[in-house]
């Protein structure tokens, strides 16, 4: 887990590495270009670490829509301690994003995350699941952003299944989502999950920013209004059981896998 991996030694090594600082700067500027914020905004920096990305948010020029005000949250106390020593401008919060985003609904104009979300795919105990941690994170993020708010999460998926699990959790939380990959198929590949909260027209809809770009897969699963009444499911039916199991998985509960026998009526006993 990141709170153990990034101890005092690793945190200082990460922050002082010129190579890492350059990569972090490039990815932060890329995320800002995808956010396309026209004016100074209140931004949540998720997995802010020692404040490398936050420094860039604070120094965006007025001609580019800045400077921005930011709040950073991270699970590593060592990283946040270095951020305090570096006297960064943003407010800092020690918190596990896998337990949710602890801010009032509609607080932020935008959110940014660099190299953090992939850590949620690791379950740290038998009582938690990656699906539950991802669900709590994206549900909390969705609530904390204002209507029309935007978010860009850069992450390193281990494989296609992990990539689909992360994007799927965002979509189930209600986001409109687009995945953008820079330098695909190379060791320098960077994946960006581009998200928007409602909004309506393209100016408030970040899927409009990435739509039409090469190598972009846009999935917009937000509610478009009532499209007819759902058929009521009988309690105890297979559909009802599967829906309940999915709800429990979203809450992070351990659920037994479904099979062809799920929801099947048992014969009489003698």
PDB file of C-alpha atoms in Angstrom:
ATOM      1  CA  UNK A   1       0.000   0.000   0.000  1.00  0.00           C
ATOM      2  CA  UNK A   2       1.193   3.561  -0.743  1.00  0.00           C
ATOM      3  CA  UNK A   3       1.168   4.681   2.904  1.00  0.00           C
ATOM      4  CA  UNK A   4       3.786   2.016   3.669  1.00  0.00           C
ATOM      5  CA  UNK A   5       5.731   2.228   0.403  1.00  0.00           C
ATOM      6  CA  UNK A   6       6.184   6.005   0.583  1.00  0.00           C
ATOM      7  CA  UNK A   7       8.009   6.200   3.913  1.00  0.00           C
ATOM      8  CA  UNK A   8      10.301   9.103   4.811  1.00  0.00           C
ATOM      9  CA  UNK A   9      13.172   7.802   2.644  1.00  0.00           C
ATOM     10  CA  UNK A  10      11.098   6.992  -0.457  1.00  0.00           C
ATOM     11  CA  UNK A  11       9.113  10.229  -0.181  1.00  0.00           C
ATOM     12  CA  UNK A  12      12.249  12.356  -0.125  1.00  0.00           C
ATOM     13  CA  UNK A  13      13.814  10.353  -2.945  1.00  0.00           C
ATOM     14  CA  UNK A  14      10.653  10.809  -5.057  1.00  0.00           C
ATOM     15  CA  UNK A  15      10.492  14.549  -4.443  1.00  0.00           C
ATOM     16  CA  UNK A  16      14.167  15.289  -5.128  1.00  0.00           C
ATOM     17  CA  UNK A  17      14.470  13.197  -8.318  1.00  0.00           C
ATOM     18  CA  UNK A  18      14.800  15.550 -11.295  1.00  0.00           C
ATOM     19  CA  UNK A  19      13.506  12.827 -13.630  1.00  0.00           C
ATOM     20  CA  UNK A  20      10.336  12.282 -11.592  1.00  0.00           C
ATOM     21  CA  UNK A  21       9.759  16.034 -11.231  1.00  0.00           C
ATOM     22  CA  UNK A  22       9.940  16.430 -15.017  1.00  0.00           C
ATOM     23  CA  UNK A  23       7.511  13.547 -15.641  1.00  0.00           C
ATOM     24  CA  UNK A  24       5.133  14.838 -12.956  1.00  0.00           C
ATOM     25  CA  UNK A  25       5.238  18.336 -14.451  1.00  0.00           C
ATOM     26  CA  UNK A  26       4.510  17.080 -17.966  1.00  0.00           C
ATOM     27  CA  UNK A  27       1.558  14.959 -16.794  1.00  0.00           C
ATOM     28  CA  UNK A  28       0.125  17.795 -14.705  1.00  0.00           C
ATOM     29  CA  UNK A  29       0.266  20.223 -17.633  1.00  0.00           C
ATOM     30  CA  UNK A  30      -1.356  17.576 -19.833  1.00  0.00           C
ATOM     31  CA  UNK A  31      -4.159  17.105 -17.291  1.00  0.00           C
ATOM     32  CA  UNK A  32      -4.675  20.873 -17.082  1.00  0.00           C
ATOM     33  CA  UNK A  33      -4.968  21.103 -20.859  1.00  0.00           C
ATOM     34  CA  UNK A  34      -7.679  18.417 -20.754  1.00  0.00           C
ATOM     35  CA  UNK A  35      -9.515  20.218 -17.944  1.00  0.00           C
ATOM     36  CA  UNK A  36      -9.453  23.395 -20.051  1.00  0.00           C
ATOM     37  CA  UNK A  37     -10.369  25.699 -17.153  1.00  0.00           C
ATOM     38  CA  UNK A  38     -11.121  29.237 -18.398  1.00  0.00           C
ATOM     39  CA  UNK A  39     -10.728  31.015 -15.043  1.00  0.00           C
ATOM     40  CA  UNK A  40      -9.199  30.515 -11.563  1.00  0.00           C
ATOM     41  CA  UNK A  41     -10.837  27.471  -9.974  1.00  0.00           C
ATOM     42  CA  UNK A  42     -10.921  25.491  -6.746  1.00  0.00           C
ATOM     43  CA  UNK A  43      -9.232  22.160  -7.535  1.00  0.00           C
ATOM     44  CA  UNK A  44      -8.958  18.939  -5.528  1.00  0.00           C
ATOM     45  CA  UNK A  45      -5.536  17.294  -5.971  1.00  0.00           C
ATOM     46  CA  UNK A  46      -6.104  13.579  -5.299  1.00  0.00           C
ATOM     47  CA  UNK A  47      -2.957  11.774  -4.179  1.00  0.00           C
ATOM     48  CA  UNK A  48      -1.157  15.114  -3.978  1.00  0.00           C
ATOM     49  CA  UNK A  49       2.024  13.619  -2.478  1.00  0.00           C
ATOM     50  CA  UNK A  50       4.615  16.262  -1.670  1.00  0.00           C
ATOM     51  CA  UNK A  51       2.789  18.929  -3.677  1.00  0.00           C
ATOM     52  CA  UNK A  52       4.625  18.729  -7.025  1.00  0.00           C
ATOM     53  CA  UNK A  53       1.398  19.035  -9.024  1.00  0.00           C
ATOM     54  CA  UNK A  54      -0.023  21.599  -6.611  1.00  0.00           C
ATOM     55  CA  UNK A  55       2.924  23.917  -7.211  1.00  0.00           C
ATOM     56  CA  UNK A  56       2.027  23.982 -10.903  1.00  0.00           C
ATOM     57  CA  UNK A  57      -1.650  24.696 -10.150  1.00  0.00           C
ATOM     58  CA  UNK A  58      -0.600  27.679  -8.034  1.00  0.00           C
ATOM     59  CA  UNK A  59       1.605  29.148 -10.771  1.00  0.00           C
ATOM     60  CA  UNK A  60      -0.699  28.938 -13.819  1.00  0.00           C
ATOM     61  CA  UNK A  61      -0.633  32.355 -15.469  1.00  0.00           C
ATOM     62  CA  UNK A  62      -3.797  34.530 -15.707  1.00  0.00           C
ATOM     63  CA  UNK A  63      -3.649  34.263 -19.509  1.00  0.00           C
ATOM     64  CA  UNK A  64      -4.095  30.480 -19.121  1.00  0.00           C
ATOM     65  CA  UNK A  65      -6.975  30.766 -16.637  1.00  0.00           C
ATOM     66  CA  UNK A  66      -4.976  30.692 -13.394  1.00  0.00           C
ATOM     67  CA  UNK A  67      -3.723  30.785 -10.784  1.00  0.00           C
ATOM     68  CA  UNK A  68      -5.820  28.075  -9.158  1.00  0.00           C
ATOM     69  CA  UNK A  69      -6.576  27.401  -5.495  1.00  0.00           C
ATOM     70  CA  UNK A  70      -6.129  23.770  -4.507  1.00  0.00           C
ATOM     71  CA  UNK A  71      -6.702  21.289  -1.698  1.00  0.00           C
ATOM     72  CA  UNK A  72      -4.553  18.149  -1.615  1.00  0.00           C
ATOM     73  CA  UNK A  73      -5.278  14.780  -0.021  1.00  0.00           C
ATOM     74  CA  UNK A  74      -2.927  11.825   0.335  1.00  0.00           C
ATOM     75  CA  UNK A  75      -2.650   8.642   2.390  1.00  0.00           C
ATOM     76  CA  UNK A  76       1.101   9.034   3.016  1.00  0.00           C
ATOM     77  CA  UNK A  77       1.949  11.081   6.110  1.00  0.00           C
ATOM     78  CA  UNK A  78       5.600  11.192   4.981  1.00  0.00           C
ATOM     79  CA  UNK A  79       4.659  12.762   1.644  1.00  0.00           C
ATOM     80  CA  UNK A  80       2.470  15.383   3.317  1.00  0.00           C
ATOM     81  CA  UNK A  81       5.227  16.164   5.816  1.00  0.00           C
ATOM     82  CA  UNK A  82       7.591  16.981   2.945  1.00  0.00           C
ATOM     83  CA  UNK A  83       4.860  19.117   1.356  1.00  0.00           C
ATOM     84  CA  UNK A  84       4.629  21.098   4.616  1.00  0.00           C
ATOM     85  CA  UNK A  85       8.407  21.494   4.730  1.00  0.00           C
ATOM     86  CA  UNK A  86       8.310  22.798   1.158  1.00  0.00           C
ATOM     87  CA  UNK A  87       5.642  25.335   2.225  1.00  0.00           C
ATOM     88  CA  UNK A  88       3.233  24.627  -0.628  1.00  0.00           C
ATOM     89  CA  UNK A  89       0.245  26.935  -1.100  1.00  0.00           C
ATOM     90  CA  UNK A  90      -2.537  24.338  -0.913  1.00  0.00           C
ATOM     91  CA  UNK A  91      -4.342  22.999   2.144  1.00  0.00           C
ATOM     92  CA  UNK A  92      -3.446  19.365   2.935  1.00  0.00           C
ATOM     93  CA  UNK A  93      -5.520  16.448   4.217  1.00  0.00           C
ATOM     94  CA  UNK A  94      -4.291  13.027   5.380  1.00  0.00           C
ATOM     95  CA  UNK A  95      -6.934  10.573   4.105  1.00  0.00           C
ATOM     96  CA  UNK A  96      -7.463   7.294   2.248  1.00  0.00           C
ATOM     97  CA  UNK A  97      -9.317   7.990  -1.011  1.00  0.00           C
ATOM     98  CA  UNK A  98     -10.513   4.374  -0.958  1.00  0.00           C
ATOM     99  CA  UNK A  99     -12.779   5.365   1.945  1.00  0.00           C
ATOM    100  CA  UNK A 100     -14.384   8.204  -0.021  1.00  0.00           C
ATOM    101  CA  UNK A 101     -13.918  11.949  -0.551  1.00  0.00           C
ATOM    102  CA  UNK A 102     -14.803  13.728   2.722  1.00  0.00           C
ATOM    103  CA  UNK A 103     -15.978  17.088   1.399  1.00  0.00           C
ATOM    104  CA  UNK A 104     -19.356  18.802   1.154  1.00  0.00           C
ATOM    105  CA  UNK A 105     -21.312  18.187  -2.055  1.00  0.00           C
ATOM    106  CA  UNK A 106     -20.450  20.575  -4.896  1.00  0.00           C
ATOM    107  CA  UNK A 107     -17.314  21.959  -3.209  1.00  0.00           C
ATOM    108  CA  UNK A 108     -14.856  21.774  -6.126  1.00  0.00           C
ATOM    109  CA  UNK A 109     -14.824  23.127  -9.667  1.00  0.00           C
ATOM    110  CA  UNK A 110     -12.416  20.421 -10.818  1.00  0.00           C
ATOM    111  CA  UNK A 111     -10.172  17.598  -9.665  1.00  0.00           C
ATOM    112  CA  UNK A 112      -6.823  16.266 -10.768  1.00  0.00           C
ATOM    113  CA  UNK A 113      -4.997  13.040  -9.905  1.00  0.00           C
ATOM    114  CA  UNK A 114      -1.533  12.004 -11.054  1.00  0.00           C
ATOM    115  CA  UNK A 115      -0.399   8.377 -10.627  1.00  0.00           C
ATOM    116  CA  UNK A 116      -2.683   7.567  -7.679  1.00  0.00           C
ATOM    117  CA  UNK A 117      -5.915   5.834  -8.734  1.00  0.00           C
ATOM    118  CA  UNK A 118      -4.238   2.517  -9.645  1.00  0.00           C
ATOM    119  CA  UNK A 119      -3.455   1.966  -5.939  1.00  0.00           C
ATOM    120  CA  UNK A 120      -7.193   1.478  -5.333  1.00  0.00           C
ATOM    121  CA  UNK A 121      -7.035  -1.802  -7.263  1.00  0.00           C
ATOM    122  CA  UNK A 122      -5.181  -3.374  -4.333  1.00  0.00           C
ATOM    123  CA  UNK A 123      -7.350  -4.762  -1.517  1.00  0.00           C
ATOM    124  CA  UNK A 124      -5.454  -4.379   1.738  1.00  0.00           C
ATOM    125  CA  UNK A 125      -7.605  -6.799   3.757  1.00  0.00           C
ATOM    126  CA  UNK A 126     -10.040  -9.669   3.201  1.00  0.00           C
ATOM    127  CA  UNK A 127     -12.891  -7.405   4.341  1.00  0.00           C
ATOM    128  CA  UNK A 128     -12.371  -4.991   1.434  1.00  0.00           C
ATOM    129  CA  UNK A 129     -12.429  -5.369  -2.326  1.00  0.00           C
ATOM    130  CA  UNK A 130     -10.948  -3.222  -5.119  1.00  0.00           C
ATOM    131  CA  UNK A 131     -14.476  -2.738  -6.503  1.00  0.00           C
ATOM    132  CA  UNK A 132     -15.669  -1.387  -3.169  1.00  0.00           C
ATOM    133  CA  UNK A 133     -12.717   0.998  -2.807  1.00  0.00           C
ATOM    134  CA  UNK A 134     -13.159   2.290  -6.355  1.00  0.00           C
ATOM    135  CA  UNK A 135     -16.910   2.730  -5.830  1.00  0.00           C
ATOM    136  CA  UNK A 136     -16.424   4.746  -2.636  1.00  0.00           C
ATOM    137  CA  UNK A 137     -13.801   6.919  -4.320  1.00  0.00           C
ATOM    138  CA  UNK A 138     -15.739   7.733  -7.489  1.00  0.00           C
ATOM    139  CA  UNK A 139     -19.075   8.166  -5.684  1.00  0.00           C
ATOM    140  CA  UNK A 140     -17.423  10.613  -3.298  1.00  0.00           C
ATOM    141  CA  UNK A 141     -15.617  12.420  -6.115  1.00  0.00           C
ATOM    142  CA  UNK A 142     -18.844  12.746  -8.109  1.00  0.00           C
ATOM    143  CA  UNK A 143     -20.612  14.289  -5.110  1.00  0.00           C
ATOM    144  CA  UNK A 144     -17.767  16.704  -4.276  1.00  0.00           C
ATOM    145  CA  UNK A 145     -17.713  18.262  -7.768  1.00  0.00           C
ATOM    146  CA  UNK A 146     -20.170  20.978  -8.755  1.00  0.00           C
ATOM    147  CA  UNK A 147     -22.619  20.503 -11.611  1.00  0.00           C
ATOM    148  CA  UNK A 148     -20.554  20.678 -14.804  1.00  0.00           C
ATOM    149  CA  UNK A 149     -17.377  20.004 -12.810  1.00  0.00           C
ATOM    150  CA  UNK A 150     -14.460  18.210 -14.421  1.00  0.00           C
ATOM    151  CA  UNK A 151     -11.814  15.716 -13.361  1.00  0.00           C
ATOM    152  CA  UNK A 152      -8.749  14.174 -14.994  1.00  0.00           C
ATOM    153  CA  UNK A 153      -7.104  11.117 -13.433  1.00  0.00           C
ATOM    154  CA  UNK A 154      -3.795   9.902 -14.858  1.00  0.00           C
ATOM    155  CA  UNK A 155      -3.070   6.326 -13.830  1.00  0.00           C
ATOM    156  CA  UNK A 156      -0.973   3.265 -14.706  1.00  0.00           C
ATOM    157  CA  UNK A 157      -3.200   0.205 -15.250  1.00  0.00           C
ATOM    158  CA  UNK A 158      -1.429  -3.159 -14.993  1.00  0.00           C
ATOM    159  CA  UNK A 159      -3.626  -4.659 -17.690  1.00  0.00           C
ATOM    160  CA  UNK A 160      -6.807  -4.162 -19.706  1.00  0.00           C
ATOM    161  CA  UNK A 161      -8.954  -5.673 -16.936  1.00  0.00           C
ATOM    162  CA  UNK A 162      -7.696  -3.097 -14.409  1.00  0.00           C
ATOM    163  CA  UNK A 163      -8.242  -0.296 -16.899  1.00  0.00           C
ATOM    164  CA  UNK A 164     -11.836  -1.439 -17.488  1.00  0.00           C
ATOM    165  CA  UNK A 165     -12.468  -1.856 -13.748  1.00  0.00           C
ATOM    166  CA  UNK A 166     -11.406   1.734 -13.029  1.00  0.00           C
ATOM    167  CA  UNK A 167     -13.313   3.333 -15.912  1.00  0.00           C
ATOM    168  CA  UNK A 168     -16.359   1.151 -15.193  1.00  0.00           C
ATOM    169  CA  UNK A 169     -16.455   2.298 -11.559  1.00  0.00           C
ATOM    170  CA  UNK A 170     -16.410   5.938 -12.690  1.00  0.00           C
ATOM    171  CA  UNK A 171     -19.259   5.371 -15.128  1.00  0.00           C
ATOM    172  CA  UNK A 172     -21.380   3.578 -12.506  1.00  0.00           C
ATOM    173  CA  UNK A 173     -20.897   6.578 -10.206  1.00  0.00           C
ATOM    174  CA  UNK A 174     -22.593   8.742 -12.858  1.00  0.00           C
ATOM    175  CA  UNK A 175     -19.648  10.325 -14.674  1.00  0.00           C
ATOM    176  CA  UNK A 176     -19.404  10.878 -18.400  1.00  0.00           C
ATOM    177  CA  UNK A 177     -16.026   9.314 -19.170  1.00  0.00           C
ATOM    178  CA  UNK A 178     -13.372   9.367 -21.869  1.00  0.00           C
ATOM    179  CA  UNK A 179     -10.047   7.500 -21.865  1.00  0.00           C
ATOM    180  CA  UNK A 180      -7.092   9.142 -23.571  1.00  0.00           C
ATOM    181  CA  UNK A 181      -3.760   7.345 -24.002  1.00  0.00           C
ATOM    182  CA  UNK A 182      -0.588   9.205 -24.936  1.00  0.00           C
ATOM    183  CA  UNK A 183       2.178   7.235 -26.691  1.00  0.00           C
ATOM    184  CA  UNK A 184       0.200   3.948 -26.735  1.00  0.00           C
ATOM    185  CA  UNK A 185       2.220   0.760 -27.037  1.00  0.00           C
ATOM    186  CA  UNK A 186       5.426   2.315 -25.707  1.00  0.00           C
ATOM    187  CA  UNK A 187       7.078   2.301 -22.289  1.00  0.00           C
ATOM    188  CA  UNK A 188       6.188   6.006 -22.035  1.00  0.00           C
ATOM    189  CA  UNK A 189       2.460   5.311 -22.372  1.00  0.00           C
ATOM    190  CA  UNK A 190       0.245   7.491 -20.146  1.00  0.00           C
ATOM    191  CA  UNK A 191      -3.474   6.837 -19.596  1.00  0.00           C
ATOM    192  CA  UNK A 192      -5.833   9.682 -18.667  1.00  0.00           C
ATOM    193  CA  UNK A 193      -9.397   9.126 -17.460  1.00  0.00           C
ATOM    194  CA  UNK A 194     -11.332  12.280 -18.337  1.00  0.00           C
ATOM    195  CA  UNK A 195     -14.563  12.802 -16.375  1.00  0.00           C
ATOM    196  CA  UNK A 196     -17.455  15.253 -16.211  1.00  0.00           C
ATOM    197  CA  UNK A 197     -20.426  15.748 -13.903  1.00  0.00           C
ATOM    198  CA  UNK A 198     -23.628  16.441 -15.858  1.00  0.00           C
ATOM    199  CA  UNK A 199     -23.561  19.860 -17.418  1.00  0.00           C
ATOM    200  CA  UNK A 200     -25.600  19.646 -20.627  1.00  0.00           C
ATOM    201  CA  UNK A 201     -23.802  21.470 -23.452  1.00  0.00           C
ATOM    202  CA  UNK A 202     -20.266  20.840 -24.682  1.00  0.00           C
ATOM    203  CA  UNK A 203     -18.847  23.838 -22.811  1.00  0.00           C
ATOM    204  CA  UNK A 204     -19.649  22.125 -19.515  1.00  0.00           C
ATOM    205  CA  UNK A 205     -19.000  18.617 -20.785  1.00  0.00           C
ATOM    206  CA  UNK A 206     -15.441  17.354 -20.833  1.00  0.00           C
ATOM    207  CA  UNK A 207     -16.324  14.482 -23.166  1.00  0.00           C
ATOM    208  CA  UNK A 208     -16.582  17.244 -25.774  1.00  0.00           C
ATOM    209  CA  UNK A 209     -12.912  18.083 -25.144  1.00  0.00           C
ATOM    210  CA  UNK A 210     -11.653  14.596 -25.990  1.00  0.00           C
ATOM    211  CA  UNK A 211     -14.253  13.533 -28.563  1.00  0.00           C
ATOM    212  CA  UNK A 212     -12.690  13.379 -32.008  1.00  0.00           C
ATOM    213  CA  UNK A 213      -9.111  12.972 -30.758  1.00  0.00           C
ATOM    214  CA  UNK A 214      -7.255   9.962 -32.082  1.00  0.00           C
ATOM    215  CA  UNK A 215      -6.929   7.077 -29.653  1.00  0.00           C
ATOM    216  CA  UNK A 216      -9.774   8.286 -27.427  1.00  0.00           C
ATOM    217  CA  UNK A 217     -12.573   6.013 -26.283  1.00  0.00           C
ATOM    218  CA  UNK A 218     -15.555   8.061 -25.029  1.00  0.00           C
ATOM    219  CA  UNK A 219     -18.208   6.366 -22.916  1.00  0.00           C
ATOM    220  CA  UNK A 220     -21.109   8.505 -21.703  1.00  0.00           C
ATOM    221  CA  UNK A 221     -23.432   6.546 -19.445  1.00  0.00           C
ATOM    222  CA  UNK A 222     -25.044   9.410 -17.565  1.00  0.00           C
ATOM    223  CA  UNK A 223     -28.753   9.344 -17.004  1.00  0.00           C
ATOM    224  CA  UNK A 224     -30.609  10.936 -19.913  1.00  0.00           C
ATOM    225  CA  UNK A 225     -33.919  11.101 -18.043  1.00  0.00           C
ATOM    226  CA  UNK A 226     -36.548   8.480 -17.494  1.00  0.00           C
ATOM    227  CA  UNK A 227     -36.769   6.199 -20.497  1.00  0.00           C
ATOM    228  CA  UNK A 228     -39.770   4.311 -19.320  1.00  0.00           C
ATOM    229  CA  UNK A 229     -40.612   2.521 -16.123  1.00  0.00           C
ATOM    230  CA  UNK A 230     -38.389  -0.311 -15.091  1.00  0.00           C
ATOM    231  CA  UNK A 231     -40.081  -3.644 -14.837  1.00  0.00           C
ATOM    232  CA  UNK A 232     -40.447  -4.556 -11.188  1.00  0.00           C
ATOM    233  CA  UNK A 233     -38.318  -7.494 -10.130  1.00  0.00           C
ATOM    234  CA  UNK A 234     -39.844 -10.119  -7.913  1.00  0.00           C
ATOM    235  CA  UNK A 235     -38.051 -10.484  -4.592  1.00  0.00           C
ATOM    236  CA  UNK A 236     -35.920 -13.612  -4.679  1.00  0.00           C
ATOM    237  CA  UNK A 237     -35.751 -13.758  -8.478  1.00  0.00           C
ATOM    238  CA  UNK A 238     -32.404 -14.109 -10.251  1.00  0.00           C
ATOM    239  CA  UNK A 239     -32.421 -10.476 -11.385  1.00  0.00           C
ATOM    240  CA  UNK A 240     -33.245  -9.276  -7.869  1.00  0.00           C
ATOM    241  CA  UNK A 241     -30.453 -11.391  -6.355  1.00  0.00           C
ATOM    242  CA  UNK A 242     -27.869 -10.205  -8.912  1.00  0.00           C
ATOM    243  CA  UNK A 243     -28.833  -6.565  -8.307  1.00  0.00           C
ATOM    244  CA  UNK A 244     -28.505  -6.983  -4.541  1.00  0.00           C
ATOM    245  CA  UNK A 245     -25.104  -8.663  -4.940  1.00  0.00           C
ATOM    246  CA  UNK A 246     -23.918  -5.795  -7.126  1.00  0.00           C
ATOM    247  CA  UNK A 247     -25.055  -3.291  -4.500  1.00  0.00           C
ATOM    248  CA  UNK A 248     -23.114  -5.163  -1.828  1.00  0.00           C
ATOM    249  CA  UNK A 249     -19.981  -5.244  -4.022  1.00  0.00           C
ATOM    250  CA  UNK A 250     -20.224  -1.475  -4.462  1.00  0.00           C
ATOM    251  CA  UNK A 251     -20.225  -1.132  -0.682  1.00  0.00           C
ATOM    252  CA  UNK A 252     -17.032  -3.176  -0.527  1.00  0.00           C
ATOM    253  CA  UNK A 253     -18.589  -6.362   0.838  1.00  0.00           C
ATOM    254  CA  UNK A 254     -17.226  -9.781  -0.066  1.00  0.00           C
ATOM    255  CA  UNK A 255     -19.836 -11.499  -2.244  1.00  0.00           C
ATOM    256  CA  UNK A 256     -19.865 -15.105  -3.438  1.00  0.00           C
ATOM    257  CA  UNK A 257     -19.555 -15.451  -7.247  1.00  0.00           C
ATOM    258  CA  UNK A 258     -22.730 -16.022  -9.244  1.00  0.00           C
ATOM    259  CA  UNK A 259     -23.338 -19.228 -11.164  1.00  0.00           C
ATOM    260  CA  UNK A 260     -26.013 -20.877 -13.291  1.00  0.00           C
ATOM    261  CA  UNK A 261     -27.685 -21.943 -10.055  1.00  0.00           C
ATOM    262  CA  UNK A 262     -28.057 -18.390  -8.742  1.00  0.00           C
ATOM    263  CA  UNK A 263     -31.735 -17.660  -8.115  1.00  0.00           C
ATOM    264  CA  UNK A 264     -32.840 -21.147  -9.193  1.00  0.00           C
ATOM    265  CA  UNK A 265     -35.690 -22.619  -7.200  1.00  0.00           C
ATOM    266  CA  UNK A 266     -34.902 -25.727  -5.249  1.00  0.00           C
ATOM    267  CA  UNK A 267     -37.039 -28.815  -5.606  1.00  0.00           C
ATOM    268  CA  UNK A 268     -39.207 -30.138  -2.739  1.00  0.00           C
ATOM    269  CA  UNK A 269     -37.477 -31.784   0.177  1.00  0.00           C
ATOM    270  CA  UNK A 270     -38.599 -35.071   1.712  1.00  0.00           C
TER     271      UNK A 270
END
